[in-house]
Amino acid sequence: MGSSPKTGTSPAVIRVLTVDDHALIREGVAALIANQKDMSLVGEASHGREAIEQFRSHRPDVTLMDLQMPEMNGIDALIAIRSEFPEARIIVLTTYAGDALCKRAMKAGAQAYILKGNVRKDLLDTIRAVRAGKKFIHAEVAAELASHATDDSLSEREIEVLSLIAAGSSNKLVADQLAISEDTVKGHVKNILSKLGVNDRTHAVTAALKRGIIEL
Amino acid sequence: MGSSPKTGTSPAVIRVLTVDDHALIREGVAALIANQKDMSLVGEASHGREAIEQFRSHRPDVTLMDLQMPEMNGIDALIAIRSEFPEARIIVLTTYAGDALCKRAMKAGAQAYILKGNVRKDLLDTIRAVRAGKKFIHAEVAAELASHATDDSLSEREIEVLSLIAAGSSNKLVADQLAISEDTVKGHVKNILSKLGVNDRTHAVTAALKRGIIEL
DNA sequence: CTTCCGACACCTCAAAAGAGGGATGCAGGT
DNA sequence: ACCTGCATCCCTCTTTTGAGGTGTCGGAAG
């Protein structure tokens, strides 16, 4: 790369799409990219549905995707885009360092997961790396990921139960809402506590919130 | 004020300081302000301590302050700046719509409280309004505020107890950590449940998180 | 100087939650 | 066919929580 005079996929500008419900963030990304000779912002979207439309019409080389947006969240948009365009290169750019969120995003086909906090140098480097086909997970998140490497993740049902508990339901109420017996709920709760390594339901909820397993 | 031809405090540019731990947000603010003829960005800070320094050296007309930053949070920075410069005009610019957070910020001397989400038009208008001495609270937050207008807020001690509960402590453990009797803790918990309008400790924690009374 | 409120403490009692055990059926993969 | 994970249900037992009610003490506000 460099001496050969040719087609030049490398020297071509990287076409970027930014997806974030916060206008300020999109503005920041736009400003950052405007200063790069090898990049160009080709579109913006403020939620998942719009992201899909923008992707269809612009076919960006790299997409910066926030999670937690109105209308349609980033994970769902990620899945939708990747199912339609399997070669899509998508970087998750979020505030949350939860390991569960990161796992879901990477499983959904994200190429990188970085935090809005320490973006200074990471963002631009990551865009270039991802365009080149590499993957990247922010160190802070990677540490989270590593610290929970051993413990198995919650099942769909367990997440459902835990969400209802977080919303203020007792075991009996959860049982009613899910149309199962209270004993079954207790069984689920026991597994949840064990998997999260906590001793009571309240701590289970806060631990799951920290890790991005459930939302408020 | 308006028809008289004079000193011109109004036509002068509004000098703005932006405080946010997210570089992208600062970048976005900078880009937005750069397009306004009547505004000029005079400084940036990524946490509370730096905000105080920057305020001292630049004396901005208006300061945009995020809450929840490392080193020193926005509320504390707000208080510190306002105690040193009582005329300081500070706009809280945050992601969180919790009414408790807003109440604390306004009590600490903030002139406005707006959300990063719907910034498009609000931000610039708010900067001008605040410079002119007006106050402003984002509609979404105001609604939150109104919906909790009647219920009294938690005492310091109650917040302390609730935080420990959120961290996974039983009543007995909370009692040990605060060096009080378990019965007293139960008394506090009872008041907490009553004030927050919930039936159990887990819901109390999630309700308090939503309202910005405690943090994760 | 009262009056009110918050923090503190003690009591009883019923309901919920958590720890222990075991058992069934069903789906997916080997 | 077998095994494993998951969801489901049942039982017993102890601990924790939450709902009642009462009272003291100190400080802040009236």
PDB file of C-alpha atoms (C1' of nucleotides) in Angstrom, chain A residues 157 172-182 185, chain D residues 8-9:
ATOM      1  CA  ARG A 157     -37.681 -15.854  30.766  1.00  0.00           C
ATOM      2  CA  LYS A 172     -47.115 -13.379  43.204  1.00  0.00           C
ATOM      3  CA  LEU A 173     -47.759 -10.470  40.838  1.00  0.00           C
ATOM      4  CA  VAL A 174     -45.090 -11.686  38.458  1.00  0.00           C
ATOM      5  CA  ALA A 175     -46.739 -15.085  38.523  1.00  0.00           C
ATOM      6  CA  ASP A 176     -50.097 -13.557  37.634  1.00  0.00           C
ATOM      7  CA  GLN A 177     -48.691 -11.431  34.824  1.00  0.00           C
ATOM      8  CA  LEU A 178     -46.856 -14.363  33.268  1.00  0.00           C
ATOM      9  CA  ALA A 179     -49.655 -16.812  34.009  1.00  0.00           C
ATOM     10  CA  ILE A 180     -47.409 -19.238  35.857  1.00  0.00           C
ATOM     11  CA  SER A 181     -47.232 -20.388  39.466  1.00  0.00           C
ATOM     12  CA  GLU A 182     -45.551 -18.389  42.173  1.00  0.00           C
ATOM     13  CA  VAL A 185     -41.261 -17.489  39.754  1.00  0.00           C
TER      14      VAL A 185
ATOM     15  C1'  DT D   8     -42.651 -25.638  34.989  1.00  0.00           C
ATOM     16  C1'  DC D   9     -44.531 -27.209  39.569  1.00  0.00           C
TER      17       DC D   9
END
